[in-house]
Each structure stands twice: as C-alpha cells, then as structure tokens.
PDB file of C-alpha atoms in Angstrom:
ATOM      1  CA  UNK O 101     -13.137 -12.092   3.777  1.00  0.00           C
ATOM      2  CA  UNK O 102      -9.875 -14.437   2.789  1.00  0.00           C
ATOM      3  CA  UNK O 103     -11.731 -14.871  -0.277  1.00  0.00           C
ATOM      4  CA  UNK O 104     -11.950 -10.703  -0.639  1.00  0.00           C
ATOM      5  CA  UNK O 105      -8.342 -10.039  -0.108  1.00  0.00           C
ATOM      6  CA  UNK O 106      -7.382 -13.306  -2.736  1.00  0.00           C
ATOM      7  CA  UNK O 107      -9.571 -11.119  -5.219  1.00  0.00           C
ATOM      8  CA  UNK O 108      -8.160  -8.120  -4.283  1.00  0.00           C
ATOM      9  CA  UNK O 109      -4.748  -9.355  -4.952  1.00  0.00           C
ATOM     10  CA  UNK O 110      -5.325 -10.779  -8.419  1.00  0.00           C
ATOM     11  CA  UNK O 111      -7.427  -7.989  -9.472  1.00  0.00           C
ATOM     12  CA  UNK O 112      -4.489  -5.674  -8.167  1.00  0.00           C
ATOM     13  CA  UNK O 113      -1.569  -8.063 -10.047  1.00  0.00           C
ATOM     14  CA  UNK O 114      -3.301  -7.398 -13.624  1.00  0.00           C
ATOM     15  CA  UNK O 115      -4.727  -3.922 -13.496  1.00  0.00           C
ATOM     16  CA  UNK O 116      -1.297  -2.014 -12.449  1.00  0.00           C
ATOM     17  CA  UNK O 117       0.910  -3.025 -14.674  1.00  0.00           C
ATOM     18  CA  UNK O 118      -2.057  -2.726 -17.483  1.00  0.00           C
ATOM     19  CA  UNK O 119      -3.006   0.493 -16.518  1.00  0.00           C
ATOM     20  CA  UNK O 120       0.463   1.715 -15.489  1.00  0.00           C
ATOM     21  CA  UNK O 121      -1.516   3.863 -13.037  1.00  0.00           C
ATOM     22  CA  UNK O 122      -3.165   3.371  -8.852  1.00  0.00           C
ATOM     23  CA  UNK O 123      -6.389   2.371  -8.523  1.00  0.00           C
ATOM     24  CA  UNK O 124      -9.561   5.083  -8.022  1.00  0.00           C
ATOM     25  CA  UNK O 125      -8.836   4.518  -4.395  1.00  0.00           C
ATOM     26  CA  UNK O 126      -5.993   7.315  -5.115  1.00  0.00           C
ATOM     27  CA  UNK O 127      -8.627   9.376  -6.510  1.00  0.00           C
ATOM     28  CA  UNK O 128     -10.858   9.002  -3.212  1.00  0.00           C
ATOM     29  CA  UNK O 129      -8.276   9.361  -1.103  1.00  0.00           C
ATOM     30  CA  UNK O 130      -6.727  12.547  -2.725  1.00  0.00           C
ATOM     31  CA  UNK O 131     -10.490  14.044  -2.544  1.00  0.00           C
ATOM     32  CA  UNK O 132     -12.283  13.027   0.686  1.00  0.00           C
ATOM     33  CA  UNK O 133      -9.250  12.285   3.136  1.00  0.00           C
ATOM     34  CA  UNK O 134      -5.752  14.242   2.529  1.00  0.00           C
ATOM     35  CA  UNK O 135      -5.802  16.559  -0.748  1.00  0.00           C
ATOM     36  CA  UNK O 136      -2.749  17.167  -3.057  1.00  0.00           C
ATOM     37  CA  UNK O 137      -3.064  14.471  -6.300  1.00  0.00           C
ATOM     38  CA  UNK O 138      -4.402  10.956  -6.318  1.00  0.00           C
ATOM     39  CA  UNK O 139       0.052   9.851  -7.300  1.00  0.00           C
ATOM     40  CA  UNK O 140       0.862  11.333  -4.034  1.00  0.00           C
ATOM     41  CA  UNK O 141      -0.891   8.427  -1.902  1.00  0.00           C
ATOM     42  CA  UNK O 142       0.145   5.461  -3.460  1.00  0.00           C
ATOM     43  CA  UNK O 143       0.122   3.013   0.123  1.00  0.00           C
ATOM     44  CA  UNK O 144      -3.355   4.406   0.962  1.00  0.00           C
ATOM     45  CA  UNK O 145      -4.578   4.043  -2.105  1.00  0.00           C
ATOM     46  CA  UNK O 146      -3.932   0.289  -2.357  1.00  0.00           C
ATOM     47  CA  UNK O 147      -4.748  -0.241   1.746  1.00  0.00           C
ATOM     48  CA  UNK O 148      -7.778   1.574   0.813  1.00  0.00           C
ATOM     49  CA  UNK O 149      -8.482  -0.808  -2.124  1.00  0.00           C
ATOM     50  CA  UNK O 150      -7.498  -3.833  -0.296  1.00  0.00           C
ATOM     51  CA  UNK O 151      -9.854  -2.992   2.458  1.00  0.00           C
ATOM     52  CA  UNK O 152     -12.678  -2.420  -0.113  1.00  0.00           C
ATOM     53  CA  UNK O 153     -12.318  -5.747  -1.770  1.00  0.00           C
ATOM     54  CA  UNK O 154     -12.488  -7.753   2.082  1.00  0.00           C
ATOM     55  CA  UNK O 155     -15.253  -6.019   2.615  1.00  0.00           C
ATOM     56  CA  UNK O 156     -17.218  -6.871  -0.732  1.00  0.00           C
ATOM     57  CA  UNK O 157     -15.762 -10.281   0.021  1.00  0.00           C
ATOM     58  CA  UNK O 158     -17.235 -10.576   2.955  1.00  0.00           C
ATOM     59  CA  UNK O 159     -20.479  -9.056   1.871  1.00  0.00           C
ATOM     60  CA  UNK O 160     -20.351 -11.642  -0.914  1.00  0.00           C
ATOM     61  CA  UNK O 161     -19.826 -14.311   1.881  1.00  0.00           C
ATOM     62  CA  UNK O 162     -22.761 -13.343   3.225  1.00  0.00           C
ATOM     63  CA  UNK O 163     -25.480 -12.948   0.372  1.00  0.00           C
ATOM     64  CA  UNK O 164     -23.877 -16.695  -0.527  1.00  0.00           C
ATOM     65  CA  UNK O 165     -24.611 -18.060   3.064  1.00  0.00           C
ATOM     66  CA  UNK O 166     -28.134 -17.663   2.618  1.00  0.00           C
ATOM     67  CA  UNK O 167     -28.097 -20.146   0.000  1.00  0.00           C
ATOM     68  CA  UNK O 168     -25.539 -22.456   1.123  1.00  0.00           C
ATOM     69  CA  UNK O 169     -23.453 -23.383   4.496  1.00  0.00           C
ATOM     70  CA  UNK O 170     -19.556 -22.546   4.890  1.00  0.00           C
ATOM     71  CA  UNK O 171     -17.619 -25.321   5.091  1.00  0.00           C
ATOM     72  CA  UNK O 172     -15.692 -24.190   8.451  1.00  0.00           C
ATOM     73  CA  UNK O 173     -12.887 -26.561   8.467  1.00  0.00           C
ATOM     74  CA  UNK O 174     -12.231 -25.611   5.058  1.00  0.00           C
ATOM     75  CA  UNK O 175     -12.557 -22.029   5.652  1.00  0.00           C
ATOM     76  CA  UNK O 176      -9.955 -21.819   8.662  1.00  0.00           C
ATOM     77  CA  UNK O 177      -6.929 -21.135   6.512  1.00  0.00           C
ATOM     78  CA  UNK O 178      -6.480 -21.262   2.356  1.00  0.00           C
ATOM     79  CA  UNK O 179      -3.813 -23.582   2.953  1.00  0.00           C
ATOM     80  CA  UNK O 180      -5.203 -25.850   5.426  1.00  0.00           C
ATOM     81  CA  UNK O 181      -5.973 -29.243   3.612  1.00  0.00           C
ATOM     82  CA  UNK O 182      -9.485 -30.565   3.054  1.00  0.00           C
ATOM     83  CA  UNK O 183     -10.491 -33.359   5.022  1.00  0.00           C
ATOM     84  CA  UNK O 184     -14.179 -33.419   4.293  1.00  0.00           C
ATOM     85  CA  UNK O 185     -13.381 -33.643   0.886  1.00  0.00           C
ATOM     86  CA  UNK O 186     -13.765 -31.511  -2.323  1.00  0.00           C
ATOM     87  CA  UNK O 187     -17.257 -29.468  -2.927  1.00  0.00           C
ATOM     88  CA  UNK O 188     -20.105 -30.450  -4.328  1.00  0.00           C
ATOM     89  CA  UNK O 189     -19.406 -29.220  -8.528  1.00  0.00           C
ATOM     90  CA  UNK O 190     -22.474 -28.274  -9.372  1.00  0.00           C
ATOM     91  CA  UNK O 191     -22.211 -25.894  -6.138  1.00  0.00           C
ATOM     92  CA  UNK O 192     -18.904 -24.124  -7.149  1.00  0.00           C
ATOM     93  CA  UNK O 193     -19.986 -23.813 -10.599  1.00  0.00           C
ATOM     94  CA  UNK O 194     -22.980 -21.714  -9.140  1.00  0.00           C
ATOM     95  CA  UNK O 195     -21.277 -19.963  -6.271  1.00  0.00           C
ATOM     96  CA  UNK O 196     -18.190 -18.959  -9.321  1.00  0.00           C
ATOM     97  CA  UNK O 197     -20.814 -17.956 -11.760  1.00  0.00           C
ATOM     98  CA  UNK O 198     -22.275 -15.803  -9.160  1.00  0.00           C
ATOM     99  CA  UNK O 199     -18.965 -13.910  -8.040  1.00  0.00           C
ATOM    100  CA  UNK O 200     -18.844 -13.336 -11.656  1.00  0.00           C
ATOM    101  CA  UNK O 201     -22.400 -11.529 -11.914  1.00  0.00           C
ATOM    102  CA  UNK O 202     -21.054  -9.431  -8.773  1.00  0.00           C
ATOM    103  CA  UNK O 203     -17.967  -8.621 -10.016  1.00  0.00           C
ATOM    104  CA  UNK O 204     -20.162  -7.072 -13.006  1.00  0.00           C
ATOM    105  CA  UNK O 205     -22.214  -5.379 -10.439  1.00  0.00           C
ATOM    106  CA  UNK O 206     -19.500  -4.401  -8.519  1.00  0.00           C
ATOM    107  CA  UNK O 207     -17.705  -2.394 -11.977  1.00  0.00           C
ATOM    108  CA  UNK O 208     -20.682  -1.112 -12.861  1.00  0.00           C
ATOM    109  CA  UNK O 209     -21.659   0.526  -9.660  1.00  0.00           C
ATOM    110  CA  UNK O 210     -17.968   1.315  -9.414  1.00  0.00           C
ATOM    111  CA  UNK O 211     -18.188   3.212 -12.545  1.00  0.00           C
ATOM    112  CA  UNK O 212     -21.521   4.644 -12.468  1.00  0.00           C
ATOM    113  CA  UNK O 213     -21.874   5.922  -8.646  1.00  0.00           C
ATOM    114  CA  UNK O 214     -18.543   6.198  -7.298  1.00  0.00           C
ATOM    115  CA  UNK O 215     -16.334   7.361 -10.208  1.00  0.00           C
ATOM    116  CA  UNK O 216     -19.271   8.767 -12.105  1.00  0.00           C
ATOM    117  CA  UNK O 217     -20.886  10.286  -9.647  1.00  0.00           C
ATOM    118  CA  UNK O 218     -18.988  10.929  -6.497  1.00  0.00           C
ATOM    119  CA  UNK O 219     -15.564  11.932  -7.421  1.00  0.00           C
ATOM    120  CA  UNK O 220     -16.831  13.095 -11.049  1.00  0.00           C
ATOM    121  CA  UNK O 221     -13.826  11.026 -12.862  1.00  0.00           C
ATOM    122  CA  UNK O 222     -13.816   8.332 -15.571  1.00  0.00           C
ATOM    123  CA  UNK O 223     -11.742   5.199 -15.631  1.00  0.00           C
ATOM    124  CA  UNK O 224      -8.556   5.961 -16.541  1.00  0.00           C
ATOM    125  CA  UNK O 225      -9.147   2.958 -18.461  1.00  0.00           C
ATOM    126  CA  UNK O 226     -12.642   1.553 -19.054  1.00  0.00           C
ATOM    127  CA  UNK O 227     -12.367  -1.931 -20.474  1.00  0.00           C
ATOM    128  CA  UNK O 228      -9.361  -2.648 -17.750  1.00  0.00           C
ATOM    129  CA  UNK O 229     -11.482  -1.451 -14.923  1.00  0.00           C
ATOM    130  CA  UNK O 230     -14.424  -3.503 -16.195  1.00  0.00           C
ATOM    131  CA  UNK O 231     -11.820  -6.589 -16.881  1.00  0.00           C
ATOM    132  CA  UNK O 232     -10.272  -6.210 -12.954  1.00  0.00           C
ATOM    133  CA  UNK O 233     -13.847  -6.330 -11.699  1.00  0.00           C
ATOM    134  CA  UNK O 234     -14.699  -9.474 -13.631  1.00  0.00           C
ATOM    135  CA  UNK O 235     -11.597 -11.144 -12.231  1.00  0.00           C
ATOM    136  CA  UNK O 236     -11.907 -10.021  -9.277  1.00  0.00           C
ATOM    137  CA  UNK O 237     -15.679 -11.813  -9.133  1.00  0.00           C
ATOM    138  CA  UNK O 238     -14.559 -15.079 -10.644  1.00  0.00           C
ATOM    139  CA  UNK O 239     -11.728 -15.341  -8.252  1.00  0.00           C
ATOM    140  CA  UNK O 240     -14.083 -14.593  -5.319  1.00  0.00           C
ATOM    141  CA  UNK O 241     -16.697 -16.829  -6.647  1.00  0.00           C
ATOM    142  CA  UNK O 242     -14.402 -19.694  -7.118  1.00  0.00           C
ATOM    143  CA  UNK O 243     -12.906 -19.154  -3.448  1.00  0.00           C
ATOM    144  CA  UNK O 244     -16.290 -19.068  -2.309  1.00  0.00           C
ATOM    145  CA  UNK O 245     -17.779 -21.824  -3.949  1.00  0.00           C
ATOM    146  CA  UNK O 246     -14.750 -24.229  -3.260  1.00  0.00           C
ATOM    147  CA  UNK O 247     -15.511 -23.834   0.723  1.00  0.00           C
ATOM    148  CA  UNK O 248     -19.517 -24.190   0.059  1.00  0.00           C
ATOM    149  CA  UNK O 249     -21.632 -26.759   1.001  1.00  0.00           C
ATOM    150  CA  UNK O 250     -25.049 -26.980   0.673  1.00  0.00           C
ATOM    151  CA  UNK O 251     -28.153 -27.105   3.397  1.00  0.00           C
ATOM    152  CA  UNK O 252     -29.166 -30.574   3.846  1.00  0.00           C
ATOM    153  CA  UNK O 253     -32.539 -30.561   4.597  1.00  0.00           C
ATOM    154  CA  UNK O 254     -34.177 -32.924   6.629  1.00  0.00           C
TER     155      UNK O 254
END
C-alpha cells in the first residue's frame, strides 16, 4: 500500500502540471457524490485519487505475493535501511516489469470502463493519462520488487 501511495504521488507530480487540469476523480466525484463541476472539488478529487492508487497498490501487493514473499523488515518503513541486504535482480526486474503491464491494464480499464463507460467522458488528455498510468506501474513495480524475495523451496 506504501508502494500505492509512492505511485500515486509520482503519477500525480507529472500529470497536473501536464494536463493543467484534476484528475477523473473530479469527474467521479462531481457525478456520483456532490454535483456542481468536477473544478469545484479539487481536495476530493486528489483524496479520492490517492485512495484509488493504495488500493491498486495493495491489490498489486497481493497478486505479487503469490509469486514471491515480502521482505517484512524491508517493508516496515521506505526509509528504514536494509539489513538483509538488496533483492534478488532478476526478481525486481520481474516484479518492475510487471507493475508496468498493470499500469497498462490499469489505463486501459481506466479509459475504457470508468471514463468510457461510467461517467461517459474522454481523457482530457489521452496520451498523458496513458503516460501517468505507465509511471505509475513502473514506480509500483520497482517499489514492489525492491522489498521481494522469493519462496525458497525446500
């Protein structure tokens, strides 16, 4: 979930001053919650967004635990210092690779369902939206994969 709100962050740092506009949170917010225009709830809007991305983080977290084992001393606090070590490379490579591929996932169903579907909006910019998602993924992936270990088996 530390991982989620990282992404979050970094994903939030390059789309608003890109897109000079809140993210589709607003939208959702305006629509299903208090009314009036998606501008009018800025602080919701990014809670709301914030929120979303720990919660993909931690669903993330937990399609990646099936594969591999947390590393709990590393995952007590991003600034606590490893003591076990760094990862295993060819793990983080993976785990990164795969925050990337859900990232993708993530824009697409953001795009498709949600936006397209849902609140019946577009992007109010396409290749930004898809470009936050991808960072957002990486960034995840790489927090992720930095705290993995893998299974030993015995």
């Amino acid at each position: 979930m530390e991982g989620g709100a990282l992404a979050t962050l970094v994903m939030t740092v390059y789309r608003l001053p890109v897109t000079r506009s809140l993210p589709p949170s607003a939208e959702f917010w305006a629509t299903f919650v208090a009314g009036g225009r998606p501008q009018d709830h800025p602080l919701a809007a990014l809670v709301l967004h914030v929120a979303y991305g720990i919660g993909a983080g931690g669903a993330f977290g937990a399609l990646v635990s099936g594969r591999a084992s947390l590393d709990r001393e590393r995952t007590q606090s991003f600034l606590a210092d490893s003591v076990s070590g760094p990862p295993e490379r060819s793990g983080e490579i993976t785990v990164t690779m795969a925050g990337l591929l859900y990232g993708v996932a993530l824009s697409v169903v953001g795009e498709r369902l949600v936006l397209g579907r849902l609140l019946r909006t577009e992007p109010d910019d396409r290749f930004a939206f898809h470009v936050g998602h991808v960072l957002y993924g990486i960034t995840l992936g790489a927090w992720v994969g930095t705290r993995t270990r893998r299974e030993k088996r015995e």
